[in-house]
Coordinates of C-alpha atoms and ligand atoms in Angstrom, one line a residue:
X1 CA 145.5 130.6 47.3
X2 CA 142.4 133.0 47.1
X3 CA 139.4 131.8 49.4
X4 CA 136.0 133.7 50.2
X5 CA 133.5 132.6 52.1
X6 CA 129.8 134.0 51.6
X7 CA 128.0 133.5 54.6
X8 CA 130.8 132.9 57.4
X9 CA 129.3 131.8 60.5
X10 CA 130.1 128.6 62.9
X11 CA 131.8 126.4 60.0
X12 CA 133.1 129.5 57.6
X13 CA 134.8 131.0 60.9
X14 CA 136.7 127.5 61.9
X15 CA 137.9 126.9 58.2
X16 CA 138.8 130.9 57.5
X17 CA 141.0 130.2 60.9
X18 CA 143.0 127.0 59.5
X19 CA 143.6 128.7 56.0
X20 CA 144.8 131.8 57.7
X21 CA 147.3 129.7 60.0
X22 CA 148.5 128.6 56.4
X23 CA 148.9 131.6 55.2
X24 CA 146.0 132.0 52.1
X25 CA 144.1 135.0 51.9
X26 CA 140.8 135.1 52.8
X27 CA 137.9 137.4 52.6
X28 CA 135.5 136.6 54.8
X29 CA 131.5 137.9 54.3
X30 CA 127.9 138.0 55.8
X31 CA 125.6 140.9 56.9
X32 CA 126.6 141.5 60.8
X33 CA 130.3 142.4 60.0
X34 CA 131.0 143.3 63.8
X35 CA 130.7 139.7 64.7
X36 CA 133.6 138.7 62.2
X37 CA 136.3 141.7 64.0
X38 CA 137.7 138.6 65.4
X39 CA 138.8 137.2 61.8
X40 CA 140.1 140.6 61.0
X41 CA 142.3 141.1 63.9
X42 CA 143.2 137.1 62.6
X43 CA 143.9 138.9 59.2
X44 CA 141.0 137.9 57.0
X45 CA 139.7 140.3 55.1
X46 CA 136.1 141.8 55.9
X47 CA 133.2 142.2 53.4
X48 CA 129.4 142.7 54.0
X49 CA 127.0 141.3 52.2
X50 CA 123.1 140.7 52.4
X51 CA 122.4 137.9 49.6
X52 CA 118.9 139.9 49.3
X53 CA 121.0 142.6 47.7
X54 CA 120.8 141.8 43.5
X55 CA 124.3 142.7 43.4
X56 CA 126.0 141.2 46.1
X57 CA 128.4 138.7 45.2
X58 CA 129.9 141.1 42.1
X59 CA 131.9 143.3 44.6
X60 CA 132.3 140.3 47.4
X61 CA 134.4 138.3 45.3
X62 CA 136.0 141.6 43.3
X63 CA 140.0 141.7 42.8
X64 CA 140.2 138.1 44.2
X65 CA 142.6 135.7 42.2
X66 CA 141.0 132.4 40.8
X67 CA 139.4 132.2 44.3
X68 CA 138.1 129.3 45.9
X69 CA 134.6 130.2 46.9
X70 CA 132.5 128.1 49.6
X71 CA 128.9 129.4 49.4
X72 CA 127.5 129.4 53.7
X73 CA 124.4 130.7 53.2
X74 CA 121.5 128.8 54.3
X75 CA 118.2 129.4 52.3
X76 CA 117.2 132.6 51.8
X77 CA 113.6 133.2 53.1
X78 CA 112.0 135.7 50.7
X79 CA 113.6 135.2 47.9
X80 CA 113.1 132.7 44.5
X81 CA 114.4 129.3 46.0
X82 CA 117.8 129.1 44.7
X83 CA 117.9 132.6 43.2
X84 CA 121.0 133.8 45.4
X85 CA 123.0 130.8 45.1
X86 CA 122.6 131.3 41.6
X87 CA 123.7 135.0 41.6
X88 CA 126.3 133.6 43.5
X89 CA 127.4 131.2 41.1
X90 CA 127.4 133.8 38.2
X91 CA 129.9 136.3 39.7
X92 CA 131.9 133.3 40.7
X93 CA 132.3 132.7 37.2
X94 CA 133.0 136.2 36.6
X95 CA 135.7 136.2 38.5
X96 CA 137.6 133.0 36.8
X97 CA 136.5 131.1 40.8
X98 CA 138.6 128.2 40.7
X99 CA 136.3 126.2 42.9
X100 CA 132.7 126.8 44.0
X101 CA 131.2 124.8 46.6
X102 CA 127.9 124.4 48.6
X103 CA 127.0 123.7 51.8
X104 CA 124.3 121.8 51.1
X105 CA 122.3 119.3 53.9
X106 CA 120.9 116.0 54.2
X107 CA 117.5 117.8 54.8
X108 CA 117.0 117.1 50.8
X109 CA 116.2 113.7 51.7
X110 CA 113.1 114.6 53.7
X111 CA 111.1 112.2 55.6
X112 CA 112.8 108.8 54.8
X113 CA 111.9 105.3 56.0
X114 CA 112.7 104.7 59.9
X115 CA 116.2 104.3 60.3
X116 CA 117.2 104.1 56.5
X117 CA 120.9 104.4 55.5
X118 CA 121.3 107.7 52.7
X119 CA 123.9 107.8 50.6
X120 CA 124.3 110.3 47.2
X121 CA 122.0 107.8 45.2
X122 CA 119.3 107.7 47.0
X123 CA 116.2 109.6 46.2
X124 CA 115.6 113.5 47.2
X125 CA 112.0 114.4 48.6
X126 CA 111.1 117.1 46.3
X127 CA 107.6 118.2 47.7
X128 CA 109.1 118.5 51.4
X129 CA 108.9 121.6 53.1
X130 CA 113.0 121.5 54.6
X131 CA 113.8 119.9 51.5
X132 CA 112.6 121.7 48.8
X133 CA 114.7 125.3 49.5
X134 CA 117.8 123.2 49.4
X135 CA 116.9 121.3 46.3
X136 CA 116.5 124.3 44.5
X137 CA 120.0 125.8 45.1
X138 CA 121.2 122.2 44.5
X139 CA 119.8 122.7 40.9
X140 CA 121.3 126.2 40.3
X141 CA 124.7 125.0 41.3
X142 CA 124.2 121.9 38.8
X143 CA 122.9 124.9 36.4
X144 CA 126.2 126.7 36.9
X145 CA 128.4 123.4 36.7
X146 CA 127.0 123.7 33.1
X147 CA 128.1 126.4 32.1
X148 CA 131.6 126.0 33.5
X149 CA 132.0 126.2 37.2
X150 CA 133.8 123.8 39.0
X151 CA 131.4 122.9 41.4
X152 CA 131.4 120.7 44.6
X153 CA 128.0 120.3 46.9
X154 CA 128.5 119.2 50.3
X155 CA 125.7 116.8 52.2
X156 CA 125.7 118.2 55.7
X157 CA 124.6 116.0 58.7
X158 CA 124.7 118.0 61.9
X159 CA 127.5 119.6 62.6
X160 CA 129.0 120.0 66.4
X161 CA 132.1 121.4 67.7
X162 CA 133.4 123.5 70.4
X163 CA 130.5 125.9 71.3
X164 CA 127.7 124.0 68.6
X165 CA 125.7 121.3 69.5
X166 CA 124.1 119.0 71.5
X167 CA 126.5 119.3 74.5
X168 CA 125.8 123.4 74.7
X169 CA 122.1 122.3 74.8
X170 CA 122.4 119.7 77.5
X171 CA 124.4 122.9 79.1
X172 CA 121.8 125.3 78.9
X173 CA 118.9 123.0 79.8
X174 CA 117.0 123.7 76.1
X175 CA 117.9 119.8 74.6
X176 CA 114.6 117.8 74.1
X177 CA 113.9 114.5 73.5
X178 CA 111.4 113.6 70.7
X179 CA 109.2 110.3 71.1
X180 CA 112.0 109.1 73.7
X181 CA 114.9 109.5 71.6
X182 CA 114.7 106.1 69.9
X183 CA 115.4 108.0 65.8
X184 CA 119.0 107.5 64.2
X185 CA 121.1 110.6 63.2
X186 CA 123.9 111.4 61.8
X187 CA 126.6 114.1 62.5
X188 CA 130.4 115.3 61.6
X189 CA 132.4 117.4 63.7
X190 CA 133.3 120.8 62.3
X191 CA 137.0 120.4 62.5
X192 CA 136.4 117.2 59.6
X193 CA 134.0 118.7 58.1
X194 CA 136.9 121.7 57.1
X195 CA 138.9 119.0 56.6
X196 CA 136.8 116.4 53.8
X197 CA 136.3 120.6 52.2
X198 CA 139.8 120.7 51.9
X199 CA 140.7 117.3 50.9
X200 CA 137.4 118.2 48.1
X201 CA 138.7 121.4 46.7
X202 CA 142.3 118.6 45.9
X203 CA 140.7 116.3 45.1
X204 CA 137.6 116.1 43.9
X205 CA 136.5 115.4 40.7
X206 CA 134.4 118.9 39.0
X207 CA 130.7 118.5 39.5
X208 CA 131.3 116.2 43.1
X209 CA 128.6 115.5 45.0
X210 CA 129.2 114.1 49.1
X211 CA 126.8 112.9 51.7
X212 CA 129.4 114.4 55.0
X213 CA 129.2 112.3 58.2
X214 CA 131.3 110.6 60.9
X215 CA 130.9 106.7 61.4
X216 CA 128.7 106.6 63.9
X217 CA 125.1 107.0 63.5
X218 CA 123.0 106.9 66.9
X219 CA 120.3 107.6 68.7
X220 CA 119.6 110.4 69.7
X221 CA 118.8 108.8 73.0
X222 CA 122.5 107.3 73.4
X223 CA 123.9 110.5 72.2
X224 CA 122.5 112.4 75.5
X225 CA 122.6 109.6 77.9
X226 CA 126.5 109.6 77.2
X227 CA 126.8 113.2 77.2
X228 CA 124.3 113.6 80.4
X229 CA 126.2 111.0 82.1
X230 CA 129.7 113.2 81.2
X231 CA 128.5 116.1 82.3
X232 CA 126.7 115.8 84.6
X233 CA 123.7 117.6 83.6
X234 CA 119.7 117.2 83.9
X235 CA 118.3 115.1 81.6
X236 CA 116.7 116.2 78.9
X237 CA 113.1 116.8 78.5
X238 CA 110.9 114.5 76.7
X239 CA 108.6 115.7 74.6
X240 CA 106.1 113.9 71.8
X241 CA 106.4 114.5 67.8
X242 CA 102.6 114.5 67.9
X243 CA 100.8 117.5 70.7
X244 CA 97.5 118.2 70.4
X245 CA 96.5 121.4 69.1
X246 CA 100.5 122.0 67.9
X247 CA 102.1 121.5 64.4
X248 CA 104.2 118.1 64.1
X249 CA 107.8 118.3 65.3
X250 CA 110.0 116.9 62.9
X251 CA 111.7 113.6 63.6
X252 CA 113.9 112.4 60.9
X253 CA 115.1 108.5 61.9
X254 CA 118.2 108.2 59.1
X255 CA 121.7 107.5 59.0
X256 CA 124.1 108.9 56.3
X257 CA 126.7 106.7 54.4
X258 CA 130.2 108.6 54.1
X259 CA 131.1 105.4 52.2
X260 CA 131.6 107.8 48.9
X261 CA 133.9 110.8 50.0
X262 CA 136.2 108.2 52.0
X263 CA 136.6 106.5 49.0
X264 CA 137.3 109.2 46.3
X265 CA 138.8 111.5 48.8
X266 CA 140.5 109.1 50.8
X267 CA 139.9 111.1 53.6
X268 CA 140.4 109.8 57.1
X269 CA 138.3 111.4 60.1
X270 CA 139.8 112.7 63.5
X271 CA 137.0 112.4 65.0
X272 CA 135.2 108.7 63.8
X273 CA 132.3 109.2 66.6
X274 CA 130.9 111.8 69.2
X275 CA 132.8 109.8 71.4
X276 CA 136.4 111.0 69.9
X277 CA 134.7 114.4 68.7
X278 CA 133.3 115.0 73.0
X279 CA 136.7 114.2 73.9
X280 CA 138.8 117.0 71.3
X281 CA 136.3 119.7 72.3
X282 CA 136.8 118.9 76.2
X283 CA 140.8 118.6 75.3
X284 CA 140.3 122.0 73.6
X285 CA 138.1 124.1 75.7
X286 CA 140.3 122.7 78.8
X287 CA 143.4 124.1 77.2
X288 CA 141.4 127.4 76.4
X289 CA 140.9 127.8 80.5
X290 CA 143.3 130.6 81.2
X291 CA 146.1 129.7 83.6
X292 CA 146.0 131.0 86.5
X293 CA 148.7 133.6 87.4
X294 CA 151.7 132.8 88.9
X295 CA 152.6 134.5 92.0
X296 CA 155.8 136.5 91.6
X297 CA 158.9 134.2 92.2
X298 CA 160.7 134.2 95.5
X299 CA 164.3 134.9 95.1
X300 CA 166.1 132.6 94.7
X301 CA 163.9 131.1 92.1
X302 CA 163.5 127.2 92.1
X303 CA 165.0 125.6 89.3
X304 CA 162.1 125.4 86.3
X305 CA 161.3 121.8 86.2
X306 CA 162.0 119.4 82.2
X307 CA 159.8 120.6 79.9
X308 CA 158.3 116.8 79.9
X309 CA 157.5 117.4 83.6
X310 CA 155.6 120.8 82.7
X311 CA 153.7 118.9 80.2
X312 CA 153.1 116.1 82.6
X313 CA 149.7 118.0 84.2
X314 CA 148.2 118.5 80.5
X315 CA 148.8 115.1 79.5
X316 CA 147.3 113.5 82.7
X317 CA 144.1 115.4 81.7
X318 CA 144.2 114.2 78.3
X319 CA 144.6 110.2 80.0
X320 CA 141.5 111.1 82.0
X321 CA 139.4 111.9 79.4
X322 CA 140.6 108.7 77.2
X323 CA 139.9 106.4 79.6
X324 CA 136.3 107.9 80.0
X325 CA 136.1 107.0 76.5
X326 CA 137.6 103.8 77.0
X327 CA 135.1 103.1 79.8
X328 CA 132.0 103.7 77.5
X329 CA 133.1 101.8 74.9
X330 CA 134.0 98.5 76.9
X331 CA 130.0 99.3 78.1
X332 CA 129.4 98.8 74.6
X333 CA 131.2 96.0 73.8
X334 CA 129.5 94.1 76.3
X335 CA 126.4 95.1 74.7
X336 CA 127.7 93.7 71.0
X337 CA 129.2 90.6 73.0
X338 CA 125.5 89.5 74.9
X339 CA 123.9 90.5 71.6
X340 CA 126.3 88.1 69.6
X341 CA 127.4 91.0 67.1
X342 CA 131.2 90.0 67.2
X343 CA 132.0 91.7 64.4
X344 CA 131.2 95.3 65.9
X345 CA 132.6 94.1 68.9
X346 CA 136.3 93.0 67.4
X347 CA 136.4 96.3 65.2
X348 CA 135.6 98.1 68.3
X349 CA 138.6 96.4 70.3
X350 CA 140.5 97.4 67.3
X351 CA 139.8 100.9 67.7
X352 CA 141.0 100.7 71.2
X353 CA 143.8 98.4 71.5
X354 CA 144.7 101.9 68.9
X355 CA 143.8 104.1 71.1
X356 CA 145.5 102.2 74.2
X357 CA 149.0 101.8 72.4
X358 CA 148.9 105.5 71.7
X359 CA 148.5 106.5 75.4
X360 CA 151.2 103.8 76.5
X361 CA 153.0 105.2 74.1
X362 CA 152.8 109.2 75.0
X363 CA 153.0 107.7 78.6
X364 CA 156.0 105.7 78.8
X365 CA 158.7 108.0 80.3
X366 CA 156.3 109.0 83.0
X367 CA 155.5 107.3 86.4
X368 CA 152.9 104.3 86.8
X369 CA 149.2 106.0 85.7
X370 CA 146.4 105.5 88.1
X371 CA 144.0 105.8 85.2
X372 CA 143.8 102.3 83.9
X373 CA 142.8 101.0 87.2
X374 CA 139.5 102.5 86.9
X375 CA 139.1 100.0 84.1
X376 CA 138.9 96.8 86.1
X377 CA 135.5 96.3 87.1
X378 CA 134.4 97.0 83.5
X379 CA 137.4 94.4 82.5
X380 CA 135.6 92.4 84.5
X381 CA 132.3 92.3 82.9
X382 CA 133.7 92.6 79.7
X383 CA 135.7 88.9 80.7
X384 CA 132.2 87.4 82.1
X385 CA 129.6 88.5 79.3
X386 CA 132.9 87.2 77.1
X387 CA 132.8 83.5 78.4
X388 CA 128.9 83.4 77.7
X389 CA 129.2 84.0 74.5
X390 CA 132.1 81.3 74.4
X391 CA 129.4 79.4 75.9
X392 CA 127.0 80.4 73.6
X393 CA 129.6 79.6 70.4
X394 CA 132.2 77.8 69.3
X395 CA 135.7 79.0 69.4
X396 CA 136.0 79.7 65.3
X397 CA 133.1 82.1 65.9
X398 CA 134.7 84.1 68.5
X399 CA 138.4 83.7 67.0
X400 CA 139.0 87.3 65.4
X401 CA 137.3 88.6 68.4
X402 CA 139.5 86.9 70.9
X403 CA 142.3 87.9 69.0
X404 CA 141.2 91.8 68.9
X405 CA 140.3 91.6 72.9
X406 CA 144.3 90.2 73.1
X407 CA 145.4 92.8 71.4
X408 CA 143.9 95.1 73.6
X409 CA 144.8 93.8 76.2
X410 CA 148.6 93.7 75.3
X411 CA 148.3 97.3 74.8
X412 CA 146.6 97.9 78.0
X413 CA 149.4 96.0 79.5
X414 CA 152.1 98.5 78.2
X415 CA 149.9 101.2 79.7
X416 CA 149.3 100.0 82.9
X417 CA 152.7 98.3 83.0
X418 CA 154.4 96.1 84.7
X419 CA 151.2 94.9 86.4
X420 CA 149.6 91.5 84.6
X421 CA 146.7 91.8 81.5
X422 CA 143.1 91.9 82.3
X423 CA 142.3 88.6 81.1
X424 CA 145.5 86.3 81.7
X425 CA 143.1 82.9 80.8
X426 CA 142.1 84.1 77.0
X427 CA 143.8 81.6 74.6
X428 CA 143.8 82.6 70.8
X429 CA 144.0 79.4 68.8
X430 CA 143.9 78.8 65.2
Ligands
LIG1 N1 124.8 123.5 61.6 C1 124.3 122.3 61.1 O1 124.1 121.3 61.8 C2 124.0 122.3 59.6 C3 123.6 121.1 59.0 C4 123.4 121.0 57.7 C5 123.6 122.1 56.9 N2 124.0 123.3 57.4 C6 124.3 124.5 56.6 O2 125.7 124.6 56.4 C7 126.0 126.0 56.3 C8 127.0 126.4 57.4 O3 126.5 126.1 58.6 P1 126.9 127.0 59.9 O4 126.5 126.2 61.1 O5 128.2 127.6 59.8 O6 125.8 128.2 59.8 P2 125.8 129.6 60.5 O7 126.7 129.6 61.6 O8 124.4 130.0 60.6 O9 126.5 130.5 59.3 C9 125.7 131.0 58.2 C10 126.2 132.5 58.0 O10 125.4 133.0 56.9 C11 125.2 134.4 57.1 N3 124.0 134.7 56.4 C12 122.7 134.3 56.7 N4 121.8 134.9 55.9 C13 122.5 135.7 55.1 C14 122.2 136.6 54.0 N5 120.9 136.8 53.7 N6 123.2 137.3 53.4 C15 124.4 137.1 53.8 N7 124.8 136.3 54.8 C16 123.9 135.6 55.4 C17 125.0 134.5 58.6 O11 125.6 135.7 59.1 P3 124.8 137.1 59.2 O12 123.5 136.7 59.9 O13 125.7 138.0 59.9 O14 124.5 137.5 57.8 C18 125.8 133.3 59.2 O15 127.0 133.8 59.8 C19 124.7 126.8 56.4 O16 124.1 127.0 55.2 C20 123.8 125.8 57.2 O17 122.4 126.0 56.9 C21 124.3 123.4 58.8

């Protein structure tokens, strides 16, 4: 298939990669053409364009067959709000585009009520400053769905990934911290997002419309806290919304529903929270650190060791990095358990009795891990703040949860086998 991508930057370079690897041609466009080289030496094919230009698009998209074309561009300052998008739109009818769709953003929504949930129905804030720019192309895309084009808009919620984020921030000392950090957001990670655009263009019905985001809303004050903790770094700054004498920074306090595109697109996320997402980009950028060289092999050369045994290294680092995740979310669950929120608590447990069989699993034909004996203090408290709420409640209250916290533990026992379970005394009954 035929894709172009006007405006390929951060997201546009990660999706031109996976369609490449699969063999579709791609032409690949924006103004500083140097920084795309690595795309062409990938084998996309190069085009500049500046969407100031009245005829860019017409020779961007020229000689391509019933393309799929994902419009990048963020607003154009100087320009007729939505005037490019709409150029865009017209020569992607011209040439027969099979597809057309817009990165739009959740910015439409505008200042919302504190932490209020967003979903495709709820209302756009038209007089908003961030807002308005994006409303406007949102209407010329509508315009050309109109006349014809098969058109899909795109909700974005911040997007991080290896290299984009919060995480660089934290890294380079720049991340700030608005009224404390107490407002909601939402984000996806760019490998999902290229993957709800893909499961869009197949699905999708013409004319779609998608708020994109992961599961997991959350403060921005948890989100660094974790990440601070995992790396290490400073803390951030804090900083007020309100300075004297300085314009209003912009705290938006919202959460964005994926309820619609998980239903129609059926679309299941790799990465459900940062806390998955943190752990793919540390997986990846640690598999991007070159290996050393090997010194030149004394003759005779040892015997190269089962490939399992080479792979054993990698794997341990992947272990390490799950059971920070595991450690973090038992923190939480001791949170949900004092707080009485059992339901969060057993879906959590579900998500990591998961996540536990899957590393017993990968694990099994290897020597006993040390890893999941760095869970047994937090085991510990999870078992304590777990008999106050049994305390607190009856057993029927607590049954689905006790049942999830088995299951975890069963699958923590096939990790950590052949020692005993972390909580030996739970009974399930009913
Ligand atoms: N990152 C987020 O958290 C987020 C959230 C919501 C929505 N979005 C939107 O989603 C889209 C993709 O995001 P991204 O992170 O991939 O953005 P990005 O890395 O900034 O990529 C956008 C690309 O558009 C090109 N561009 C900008 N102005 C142009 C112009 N006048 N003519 C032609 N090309 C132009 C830029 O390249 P040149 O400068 O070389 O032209 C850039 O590579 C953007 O529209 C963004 O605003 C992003």
């Amino acid at each position: 298939m035929d894709w172009a991508i006007l405006g390929c930057g951060y997201v546009g370079g990660r999706l031109a990669r996976a369609l490449l690897k699969e063999g579709h041609r791609v032409r690949v466009c924006a103004r500083n053409v140097a920084r795309l080289d690595p795309l062409k030496q990938a084998g996309a094919e190069v085009h500049a364009i500046d969407a100031h230009k009245l005829r860019a698009f017409g020779p961007a998209l020229f000689g391509l067959r019933s393309p799929v074309v994902v419009y990048s561009i963020p607003p154009v300052p100087g320009m007729p709000p939505g005037e490019a998008i709409r150029r865009a739109t017209e020569a992607s009818l011209g040439v027969g585009a099979a597809r057309f769709i817009y990165l739009s953003s959740t910015a439409v929504y505008g200042e919302t009520e504190d932490g209020a949930t967003v979903d495709e129905e709820s209302s756009i804030s038209i007089g908003d400053a961030q807002a308005g720019p994006r409303i406007a192309e949102e209407s010329a895309v509508d315009g050309a769905r109109l006349a014809g084009l098969n058109t899909i808009i795109l909700r974005l919620s911040a997007i991080y990934g290896p290299g984009r984020g919060v995480r660089e921030r934290l890294k380079k000392g720049d991340y700030q911290l608005v009224d404390g950090g107490m407002h909601f957001f939402s984000r996806v990670h760019v490998d999902d997002l290229v993957g709800i655009l893909r499961a869009a263009v197949d699905r999708a019905p013409a004319g779609a419309l998608y708020c994109v985001a992961d599961d997991r809303p959350s403060t921005q004050k948890e989100y660094a806290d974790w990440l601070t903790a995992r790396l290490g770094t400073k803390p951030p700054k804090e900083v007020a919304s309100l300075e004297a004498g300085k314009p209003r920074r912009a705290v938006r306090n919202r959460k964005v529903s994926n309820a619609r595109l998980k239903r129609e697109l059926a679309y299941t996320f790799r990465h459900p929270s940062f806390v998955e997402g943190e752990a793919a980009i540390e997986a990846e950028q640690g598999a991007a650190v070159p290996a050393p060289v090997p010194a030149p092999a004394p003759a005779p050369p040892e015997p190269r060791p089962l490939p399992d045994q080479r792979l054993l290294p990698r794997i341990r680092e992947i272990e390490k990095s799950w059971t920070e995740v595991i450690l973090h979310e038992l923190r939480q669950l001791i949170v949900h358990l004092d707080a009485d929120r059992f339901a969060e608590g057993s879906r959590l447990l579900e998500r990591l009795a998961q996540l536990a069989g899957l590393l017993a699993r990968q694990l099994e034909s290897f020597e006993i891990s040390p890893e999941p004996m760095r869970l047994e203090a937090i085991a510990a408290e999870v078992w304590t703040s777990y008999e106050r709420a049994r305390g607190r409640h009856p057993q029927p209250a607590l049954l689905s949860l006790a049942r999830a916290l088995s299951e975890f533990d069963a699958a923590m026992q096939r990790w950590r086998a052949p020692q005993p379970g972390y909580f030996p005394s739970l009974k399930v009954e009913g």
